Short mmCIF file of C-alpha atoms in Angstrom, two decimals:
data_model
loop_
_atom_site.label_atom_id
_atom_site.label_comp_id
_atom_site.label_asym_id
_atom_site.label_seq_id
_atom_site.Cartn_x
_atom_site.Cartn_y
_atom_site.Cartn_z
CA MET A 26 71.64 94.08 68.95
CA GLN A 27 70.96 97.63 70.17
CA VAL A 28 71.02 98.76 73.79
CA PRO A 29 69.28 102.09 74.45
CA SER A 30 71.52 104.94 75.61
CA THR A 31 68.66 106.92 77.17
CA PRO A 32 65.91 105.71 79.49
CA GLU A 33 62.77 104.57 77.67
CA THR A 34 59.96 102.06 78.20
CA LEU A 35 60.08 98.83 76.22
CA ALA A 36 57.24 96.33 75.89
CA GLY A 37 57.69 92.58 75.58
CA THR A 38 56.17 89.19 76.37
CA VAL A 39 57.31 86.24 78.50
CA ALA A 40 58.80 83.58 76.23
CA ALA A 41 59.80 81.02 78.89
CA VAL A 42 59.71 80.51 82.69
CA ARG A 43 62.18 78.19 84.43
CA GLY A 44 61.77 78.68 88.15
CA ALA A 45 63.25 82.06 89.02
CA VAL A 46 64.59 82.61 85.50
CA VAL A 47 62.31 84.32 82.97
CA ASP A 48 63.02 84.86 79.25
CA VAL A 49 61.35 87.95 77.78
CA ALA A 50 61.02 88.58 74.06
CA PHE A 51 60.88 92.18 72.76
CA GLY A 52 59.81 93.35 69.35
CA GLN A 53 62.03 94.95 66.75
CA GLY A 54 64.35 97.57 68.17
CA SER A 55 66.19 97.89 71.45
CA LEU A 56 66.85 95.47 74.35
CA ALA A 57 66.82 96.43 78.02
CA PRO A 58 70.42 96.85 79.31
CA LEU A 59 71.92 94.41 81.82
CA ASN A 60 71.09 94.92 85.52
CA THR A 61 67.95 96.91 84.72
CA ALA A 62 64.49 96.21 86.08
CA LEU A 63 61.59 94.43 84.36
CA SER A 64 57.96 94.45 85.49
CA ILE A 65 55.99 91.35 84.49
CA ALA A 66 52.17 91.34 84.91
CA ILE A 67 50.40 88.27 86.28
CA ASP A 68 46.69 87.34 86.14
CA ASP A 69 45.57 88.72 89.54
CA GLY A 70 46.66 92.25 88.72
CA HIS A 71 49.99 92.05 90.53
CA ALA A 72 53.40 92.41 88.92
CA ILE A 73 56.69 90.52 89.40
CA VAL A 74 59.93 92.49 89.34
CA GLY A 75 62.91 90.96 87.56
CA GLU A 76 66.44 92.03 86.68
CA VAL A 77 68.01 91.56 83.23
CA GLN A 78 71.00 89.24 83.45
CA ALA A 79 71.77 88.29 79.82
CA HIS A 80 70.98 89.07 76.21
CA LEU A 81 70.18 85.79 74.49
CA ASP A 82 69.74 87.13 70.97
CA GLU A 83 68.61 90.28 69.14
CA HIS A 84 65.10 90.08 70.58
CA THR A 85 65.30 88.14 73.90
CA VAL A 86 66.68 88.84 77.35
CA ARG A 87 67.06 86.51 80.32
CA ALA A 88 65.91 87.99 83.59
CA LEU A 89 66.08 86.90 87.24
CA ALA A 90 62.83 87.24 89.21
CA MET A 91 63.06 88.95 92.62
CA GLN A 92 59.75 87.42 93.70
CA SER A 93 58.04 84.03 93.31
CA THR A 94 57.04 83.24 89.72
CA SER A 95 54.11 81.11 90.84
CA GLY A 96 51.19 81.79 88.45
CA LEU A 97 53.36 83.35 85.75
CA ALA A 98 52.60 82.03 82.26
CA ARG A 99 54.09 82.37 78.79
CA GLY A 100 52.71 85.33 76.92
CA ALA A 101 52.46 87.56 79.99
CA GLN A 102 53.10 91.22 79.30
CA ALA A 103 56.41 92.70 80.46
CA THR A 104 57.67 96.27 80.50
CA ALA A 105 61.27 97.45 80.93
CA GLY A 106 62.12 100.96 82.05
CA CYS A 107 65.83 100.52 81.15
CA GLU A 108 66.82 101.64 84.65
CA PRO A 109 68.09 99.58 87.65
CA ILE A 110 65.84 98.59 90.52
CA ALA A 111 65.32 101.68 92.65
CA ILE A 112 64.52 101.56 96.38
CA PRO A 113 63.34 104.18 98.93
CA VAL A 114 66.12 105.91 100.87
CA GLY A 115 66.42 108.63 103.48
CA ASP A 116 64.75 109.31 106.82
CA ALA A 117 61.50 107.65 105.74
CA THR A 118 63.24 104.25 105.94
CA LEU A 119 64.38 104.67 109.55
CA GLY A 120 62.59 102.32 111.92
CA ARG A 121 61.29 100.21 109.06
CA LEU A 122 61.74 96.62 107.91
CA ILE A 123 61.88 96.35 104.11
CA ASP A 124 62.61 93.75 101.46
CA VAL A 125 65.00 93.80 98.48
CA LEU A 126 62.61 96.04 96.46
CA GLY A 127 62.07 98.49 99.35
CA THR A 128 58.56 97.19 100.13
CA PRO A 129 57.70 97.46 103.89
CA GLY A 130 57.41 94.13 105.66
CA ASP A 131 56.56 95.38 109.13
CA ASP A 132 52.80 95.98 108.73
CA GLY A 133 53.47 99.72 108.69
CA GLU A 134 52.22 102.33 106.26
CA PRO A 135 53.51 102.21 102.66
CA PHE A 136 56.14 104.76 101.76
CA PRO A 137 54.73 108.06 100.40
CA ALA A 138 54.97 108.65 96.67
CA ASP A 139 57.45 111.50 97.06
CA VAL A 140 60.03 109.50 99.03
CA PRO A 141 63.45 109.71 97.25
CA ARG A 142 64.58 106.53 95.44
CA ARG A 143 68.07 105.40 94.38
CA PRO A 144 69.22 102.60 92.09
CA ILE A 145 70.81 99.61 93.84
CA HIS A 146 73.69 99.44 91.35
CA ARG A 147 76.36 102.07 91.71
CA THR A 148 80.08 102.31 91.01
CA PRO A 149 82.33 102.74 94.07
CA PRO A 150 83.79 106.20 94.75
CA PRO A 151 87.23 106.65 93.11
CA LEU A 152 90.22 105.89 95.30
CA SER A 153 91.25 109.56 95.29
CA ALA A 154 87.96 110.48 96.98
CA GLN A 155 88.10 107.86 99.71
CA ASP A 156 89.17 108.51 103.29
CA SER A 157 91.18 106.11 105.44
CA ALA A 158 89.77 104.59 108.60
CA THR A 159 89.09 107.31 111.17
CA GLY A 160 89.87 105.54 114.46
CA ILE A 161 89.00 102.61 116.69
CA PHE A 162 85.42 101.37 116.98
CA ALA A 163 85.25 100.40 120.68
CA THR A 164 83.01 97.41 121.30
CA GLY A 165 83.40 96.69 125.03
CA ILE A 166 84.17 93.04 124.13
CA LYS A 167 87.55 92.29 125.73
CA VAL A 168 89.00 89.79 123.24
CA VAL A 169 87.90 91.87 120.21
CA ASP A 170 89.23 95.19 121.48
CA LEU A 171 92.50 93.58 122.60
CA LEU A 172 93.41 91.25 119.70
CA ALA A 173 91.27 92.29 116.68
CA PRO A 174 90.30 95.97 117.12
CA LEU A 175 87.70 97.21 114.70
CA ALA A 176 88.16 100.31 112.58
CA ARG A 177 85.57 103.09 112.39
CA GLY A 178 85.13 103.41 108.62
CA GLY A 179 86.60 99.95 108.03
CA LYS A 180 85.31 96.44 107.40
CA ALA A 181 85.34 93.63 109.97
CA ALA A 182 84.25 90.03 109.41
CA MET A 183 83.35 87.34 111.93
CA PHE A 184 84.03 83.88 110.52
CA GLY A 185 82.65 80.73 112.09
CA GLY A 186 80.86 77.48 111.44
CA ALA A 187 77.27 76.66 112.45
CA GLY A 188 76.35 77.27 116.06
CA VAL A 189 79.54 78.93 117.36
CA GLY A 190 77.99 82.32 118.06
CA LYS A 191 78.21 84.60 115.00
CA THR A 192 74.71 86.00 115.27
CA VAL A 193 74.99 86.48 119.04
CA LEU A 194 78.22 88.40 118.50
CA VAL A 195 76.59 90.65 115.88
CA MET A 196 73.66 91.24 118.24
CA GLU A 197 76.05 92.20 121.03
CA LEU A 198 77.80 94.65 118.70
CA ILE A 199 74.44 96.21 117.95
CA HIS A 200 73.89 96.57 121.69
CA ALA A 201 77.34 98.16 122.02
CA MET A 202 76.46 100.53 119.18
CA VAL A 203 73.36 101.69 121.11
CA GLU A 204 75.49 102.70 124.07
CA ARG A 205 78.53 104.10 122.32
CA TYR A 206 77.63 105.07 118.77
CA GLN A 207 75.00 107.62 117.86
CA GLY A 208 75.00 107.21 114.08
CA ILE A 209 72.59 105.39 111.77
CA SER A 210 72.64 101.60 111.55
CA VAL A 211 71.54 99.49 108.60
CA PHE A 212 71.08 95.75 109.15
CA ALA A 213 71.08 93.39 106.13
CA GLY A 214 69.60 89.94 106.88
CA VAL A 215 70.82 87.81 103.97
CA GLY A 216 69.23 84.37 103.85
CA GLU A 217 68.08 84.67 107.47
CA ARG A 218 65.48 82.51 109.14
CA SER A 219 62.10 84.14 109.77
CA ARG A 220 62.54 83.50 113.51
CA GLU A 221 65.78 85.47 113.58
CA GLY A 222 64.13 88.37 111.77
CA HIS A 223 61.27 88.52 114.28
CA GLU A 224 63.72 88.32 117.21
CA MET A 225 65.89 91.10 115.76
CA LEU A 226 62.88 93.38 115.23
CA LEU A 227 61.61 92.73 118.75
CA ASP A 228 65.01 93.25 120.38
CA MET A 229 65.51 96.55 118.54
CA ARG A 230 62.10 97.79 119.57
CA GLN A 231 62.77 96.95 123.21
CA SER A 232 66.24 98.49 123.24
CA GLY A 233 65.03 101.73 121.70
CA VAL A 234 67.50 101.60 118.80
CA LEU A 235 64.88 100.98 116.07
CA PRO A 236 64.21 104.70 115.33
CA ARG A 237 67.84 104.98 114.15
CA THR A 238 67.91 101.67 112.31
CA VAL A 239 66.85 100.29 108.92
CA LEU A 240 66.27 96.51 108.62
CA VAL A 241 66.60 94.98 105.15
CA TYR A 242 65.71 91.29 104.80
CA GLY A 243 65.93 88.65 102.11
CA GLN A 244 64.86 85.49 103.91
CA MET A 245 65.73 81.85 103.26
CA ASN A 246 62.33 81.16 101.67
CA GLU A 247 62.70 83.91 99.07
CA PRO A 248 64.03 83.37 95.53
CA PRO A 249 67.81 83.44 95.09
CA GLY A 250 67.60 86.76 93.24
CA ALA A 251 66.14 88.46 96.34
CA ARG A 252 68.84 87.04 98.61
CA TRP A 253 71.53 87.98 96.08
CA ARG A 254 70.52 91.65 95.85
CA VAL A 255 69.57 92.33 99.53
CA PRO A 256 73.11 93.54 100.46
CA LEU A 257 73.02 96.02 97.57
CA THR A 258 69.68 97.40 98.81
CA ALA A 259 71.07 97.87 102.33
CA LEU A 260 74.28 99.39 100.96
CA THR A 261 72.33 101.86 98.81
CA ILE A 262 70.45 103.11 101.89
CA ALA A 263 73.73 103.40 103.83
CA GLU A 264 75.38 105.33 100.93
CA HIS A 265 72.49 107.81 100.87
CA PHE A 266 72.91 108.60 104.60
CA ARG A 267 76.68 108.92 104.07
CA ASP A 268 76.67 111.04 100.92
CA GLU A 269 73.55 113.20 101.22
CA ALA A 270 72.81 113.33 104.95
CA HIS A 271 76.56 113.30 105.89
CA ARG A 272 75.98 110.89 108.75
CA ASP A 273 78.15 108.02 109.94
CA VAL A 274 76.59 104.63 109.23
CA LEU A 275 77.07 101.22 110.86
CA LEU A 276 76.33 98.51 108.31
CA LEU A 277 75.74 95.00 109.73
CA MET A 278 75.39 91.99 107.44
CA ASP A 279 74.34 88.57 108.58
CA ASN A 280 75.26 86.43 106.65
CA VAL A 281 77.59 87.30 103.76
CA PHE A 282 78.10 83.64 102.88
CA ARG A 283 74.39 83.45 102.01
CA PHE A 284 75.03 86.25 99.50
CA VAL A 285 77.72 84.12 97.87
CA GLN A 286 75.48 81.04 98.05
CA ALA A 287 72.60 82.91 96.36
CA GLY A 288 75.05 84.06 93.66
CA ALA A 289 76.00 80.42 93.06
CA GLU A 290 72.33 79.48 92.70
CA VAL A 291 71.80 82.35 90.26
CA SER A 292 74.87 81.31 88.27
CA GLY A 293 73.52 77.78 87.93
CA LEU A 294 70.07 79.00 86.94
CA LEU A 295 71.65 81.15 84.21
CA GLY A 296 73.51 78.14 82.85
CA ARG A 297 77.05 79.14 83.70
CA LEU A 298 79.65 76.40 84.25
CA PRO A 299 80.64 76.21 87.94
CA SER A 300 84.16 77.04 89.08
CA ARG A 301 86.24 75.74 92.00
CA VAL A 302 84.27 73.78 94.66
CA GLY A 303 81.12 74.43 92.67
CA TYR A 304 81.09 78.20 93.19
CA GLN A 305 80.16 80.62 90.47
CA PRO A 306 82.98 81.72 88.08
CA THR A 307 82.15 85.35 88.97
CA LEU A 308 82.71 84.86 92.73
CA ALA A 309 85.60 87.33 93.11
CA SER A 310 83.96 90.07 91.02
CA GLU A 311 80.61 89.78 92.84
CA VAL A 312 82.19 89.96 96.29
CA GLY A 313 84.46 92.81 95.13
CA ALA A 314 81.54 94.80 93.68
CA LEU A 315 79.81 94.64 97.07
CA GLN A 316 82.80 95.20 99.35
CA GLU A 317 84.45 98.01 97.37
CA ARG A 318 81.37 100.21 97.89
CA ILE A 319 81.84 100.09 101.65
CA VAL A 320 84.14 103.11 102.05
CA SER A 321 84.43 106.48 103.84
CA VAL A 322 84.02 109.63 101.78
CA GLY A 323 84.08 113.31 102.70
CA GLY A 324 84.79 112.78 106.39
CA VAL A 325 81.83 110.46 106.98
CA SER A 326 82.11 106.71 107.15
CA ILE A 327 80.37 103.43 106.61
CA THR A 328 81.62 100.92 109.19
CA ALA A 329 80.81 97.37 108.14
CA ILE A 330 80.55 94.40 110.48
CA GLU A 331 79.86 91.14 108.63
CA ALA A 332 79.10 87.66 109.85
CA VAL A 333 80.39 84.93 107.53
CA TYR A 334 79.34 81.26 107.80
CA VAL A 335 82.24 78.85 107.25
CA PRO A 336 80.96 75.67 105.55
CA ALA A 337 82.10 72.50 107.36
CA ASP A 338 84.50 74.67 109.44
CA ASP A 339 86.79 74.86 106.36
CA PHE A 340 88.52 78.22 106.55
CA THR A 341 90.22 77.53 103.16
CA ASP A 342 86.83 77.54 101.39
CA PRO A 343 86.97 79.85 98.33
CA ALA A 344 84.04 81.97 99.56
CA VAL A 345 85.69 82.51 102.94
CA THR A 346 89.11 83.41 101.53
CA THR A 347 87.58 85.75 98.95
CA ILE A 348 85.62 87.66 101.60
CA ALA A 349 88.60 87.72 103.98
CA ALA A 350 90.75 89.50 101.37
CA HIS A 351 88.54 92.64 101.66
CA VAL A 352 88.35 93.13 105.43
CA ASP A 353 90.52 95.04 107.90
CA SER A 354 89.70 92.99 111.00
CA THR A 355 89.25 89.22 110.99
CA VAL A 356 87.52 87.62 114.00
CA MET A 357 87.72 83.81 113.87
CA LEU A 358 85.29 81.79 115.99
CA SER A 359 86.51 78.41 117.19
CA ARG A 360 84.33 75.34 117.66
CA ALA A 361 86.89 73.87 120.10
CA MET A 362 86.63 76.95 122.34
CA ALA A 363 82.82 76.87 122.14
CA ALA A 364 82.94 73.20 123.24
CA GLU A 365 84.99 74.25 126.29
CA GLY A 366 82.45 76.97 127.18
CA MET A 367 84.83 79.81 126.37
CA TYR A 368 82.34 82.43 125.20
CA PRO A 369 82.70 84.47 123.07
CA ALA A 370 84.42 81.59 121.30
CA ILE A 371 86.91 83.87 119.52
CA ASP A 372 90.26 82.28 118.67
CA PRO A 373 92.95 84.61 120.09
CA ILE A 374 95.62 83.20 117.77
CA GLU A 375 93.79 83.29 114.43
CA SER A 376 91.95 86.63 114.95
CA THR A 377 93.86 89.59 113.51
CA SER A 378 93.51 93.27 112.61
CA ILE A 379 95.56 95.67 110.53
CA LEU A 380 94.92 98.23 113.31
CA LEU A 381 97.08 96.29 115.76
CA ASP A 382 99.97 98.62 115.03
CA PRO A 383 101.96 100.79 117.48
CA PHE A 384 101.16 103.91 115.39
CA VAL A 385 97.39 103.23 115.71
CA VAL A 386 96.72 101.69 119.12
CA GLY A 387 100.01 102.39 120.88
CA ALA A 388 103.10 100.35 121.71
CA GLU A 389 101.78 99.09 125.05
CA HIS A 390 98.58 97.65 123.53
CA VAL A 391 100.57 95.87 120.80
CA ALA A 392 103.08 94.49 123.32
CA ILE A 393 100.35 93.14 125.67
CA ALA A 394 98.40 91.62 122.74
CA ALA A 395 101.58 89.93 121.41
CA GLU A 396 102.43 88.55 124.87
CA VAL A 397 98.86 87.23 125.36
CA ARG A 398 99.04 85.45 121.99
CA ARG A 399 102.52 84.06 122.75
CA THR A 400 101.42 82.71 126.14
CA ILE A 401 98.25 81.03 124.84
CA GLU A 402 100.10 79.62 121.82
CA HIS A 403 102.76 78.09 124.05
CA TYR A 404 100.01 76.50 126.14
CA ARG A 405 98.46 74.99 123.01
CA GLU A 406 101.83 73.53 122.02
CA LEU A 407 102.05 71.81 125.38
CA GLN A 408 98.49 70.44 125.41
CA ASP A 409 99.40 67.09 123.89
CA VAL A 410 102.10 66.59 126.49
CA ILE A 411 99.71 67.59 129.25
CA SER A 412 97.06 65.13 127.94
CA LEU A 413 99.56 62.25 127.93
CA LEU A 414 101.66 62.89 131.04
CA GLY A 415 99.86 65.53 133.08
CA VAL A 416 100.81 69.09 133.89
CA GLU A 417 102.98 67.88 136.82
CA GLU A 418 105.57 66.54 134.38
CA LEU A 419 106.27 69.96 132.92
CA GLY A 420 109.11 72.16 133.99
CA LEU A 421 108.53 75.03 136.45
CA ASP A 422 108.56 77.71 133.71
CA ASP A 423 106.18 75.77 131.49
CA ARG A 424 103.77 75.18 134.40
CA ARG A 425 103.79 78.92 135.15
CA ILE A 426 103.01 79.72 131.48
CA VAL A 427 100.22 77.11 131.36
CA GLY A 428 98.62 78.57 134.50
CA ARG A 429 98.73 82.09 133.15
CA ALA A 430 97.44 81.06 129.70
CA ARG A 431 94.45 79.30 131.26
CA ARG A 432 93.70 82.36 133.39
CA LEU A 433 94.03 84.63 130.32
CA GLN A 434 91.61 82.45 128.38
CA ARG A 435 89.07 82.70 131.17
CA PHE A 436 89.59 86.43 131.67
CA LEU A 437 88.86 87.01 127.95
CA THR A 438 85.40 85.43 128.34
CA GLN A 439 82.52 87.70 129.33
CA PRO A 440 78.72 87.55 129.61
CA PHE A 441 76.73 89.37 126.91
CA ALA A 442 73.76 91.63 127.40
CA VAL A 443 71.90 89.84 124.62
CA THR A 444 72.17 86.46 126.37
CA GLU A 445 71.10 87.70 129.79
CA ALA A 446 67.56 86.38 129.30
CA LEU A 447 68.96 82.86 128.69
CA THR A 448 71.78 82.78 131.29
CA GLY A 449 70.49 85.10 133.98
CA VAL A 450 73.93 86.74 134.11
CA PRO A 451 73.97 90.51 133.42
CA GLY A 452 76.08 91.50 130.44
CA ARG A 453 79.42 93.24 130.91
CA SER A 454 80.95 95.94 128.73
CA VAL A 455 84.65 96.47 129.49
CA ALA A 456 86.71 99.53 128.58
CA LEU A 457 89.93 98.87 126.66
CA ALA A 458 92.04 100.31 129.51
CA ASP A 459 90.56 97.78 131.96
CA THR A 460 91.16 94.93 129.51
CA LEU A 461 94.81 95.91 129.03
CA ALA A 462 95.33 96.33 132.81
CA GLY A 463 93.78 92.94 133.53
CA CYS A 464 95.86 91.09 130.93
CA LYS A 465 99.01 92.90 132.06
CA ALA A 466 98.41 91.85 135.68
CA ILE A 467 97.81 88.19 134.73
CA LEU A 468 100.97 88.13 132.56
CA ALA A 469 102.93 89.65 135.44
CA GLY A 470 101.87 86.84 137.74
CA GLU A 471 99.57 88.82 140.04
CA CYS A 472 96.84 86.19 139.66
CA ASP A 473 98.96 83.02 139.75
CA ASP A 474 97.41 81.96 143.11
CA TRP A 475 93.81 82.73 142.11
CA HIS A 476 91.20 80.12 141.31
CA GLU A 477 90.62 79.97 137.55
CA LYS A 478 86.84 80.17 138.05
CA SER A 479 87.21 83.63 139.58
CA LEU A 480 88.27 84.97 136.17
CA TYR A 481 85.64 83.09 134.14
CA MET A 482 82.70 85.07 132.70
CA THR A 483 83.63 88.27 134.46
CA GLY A 484 84.16 91.89 133.49
CA THR A 485 87.17 93.77 134.85
CA LEU A 486 89.95 92.30 136.97
CA ASP A 487 88.56 94.16 140.03
CA GLU A 488 85.36 92.19 139.71
CA ALA A 489 87.36 88.96 139.49
CA ARG A 490 89.35 90.02 142.58
CA GLU A 491 86.10 90.46 144.52
CA ARG A 492 85.03 86.96 143.51
CA GLU A 493 88.39 85.54 144.58
CA GLN A 494 88.22 87.27 147.96
CA GLY A 495 84.62 86.06 148.42
CA ALA A 496 85.61 82.47 147.57
CA SER A 497 88.50 82.53 150.00
#
């Protein structure tokens, strides 16, 4: 079997079609290399793009279709250019919504013929060329900035089950980016619902951030190949802005679990035996190939914020643990906190960040964060006793800690700008200094006599103080 070493065009015919998997037979000579594009003609004059995934024998390749294979028949003509799928990049993509192949999906004009294109497959920069994280990415979200600070030029993941607020949190971070961050943003919607795509496009138009944003979507109703390769398309666009335009990029992905899920579907379609919990045997290498490209090079950074669905709230799921191994900041969303109305429902004990270090954020920040965690954890240890006997049966010290923990939990809630239309409460963005000052005051006992509701869904401690004075 011979694989061409230089780009050339090969002609073949479709030998078999099994859903999204297409076998293509070539004549005598070379086979298209793995991960290269195929174009397959169908009766109405259109063509389907596929990607070579396996060499079955000396004459046949197995390809994965990126579009629906409806209407495709055996004997259809196929051509292989022996190069990976290439998508438009650069300023022409700003303000546009595109699919995995770079085709506009926003009813706008097609891209001009001279727009630069780049292949979606690329090796990560060598470790010697990579830069470390360049500082803190301030979000204005109290619990994130305090307990799981995000790194500019790093990777952060938000893990949570269905309906606990991952997408809302990502939307709020986009809103924070509009106010604080003047770089380029690339949003990858992996396996998203059509409704969410329309809402995202509308919100970005209204907020004025769309001219600096690229939206890349592979929706739920698309073939698994499209959902599987959408993150690579978004990452290729981000890499172009980083490497050739030398601009900082914010890469948002919602939802990375759908990328893993699409990879499992592809693995099954290609006939591979499943691995642990039914996932593909190539799970670690697929996630690694994606995550290791998200790096900072030459003083410019790609900052990644990823939402990750947790199936059945099982944080030990192989997909979840594999993704978690690659990120700097881990934000865990709790269903129990969501049930109590503590929004954002971020677990202050489980959420962590490698940036929570005295040499990065300062000794005072680390000390306050540790004391907040210790206080809330002690309260959780006492919850069973409180449920059985009541808080009155606790000792004086324990009652004081319980009161402060409950006030800390409520102070770490805040209304979001993106939910204002639903709740009628204006969003709050809180500076880190105000968050630290508020937590320090609560831990010191300055708010022990306040009503808990004064601290709930508020911004700074001064705003809570005004509520308390108004209530009294």
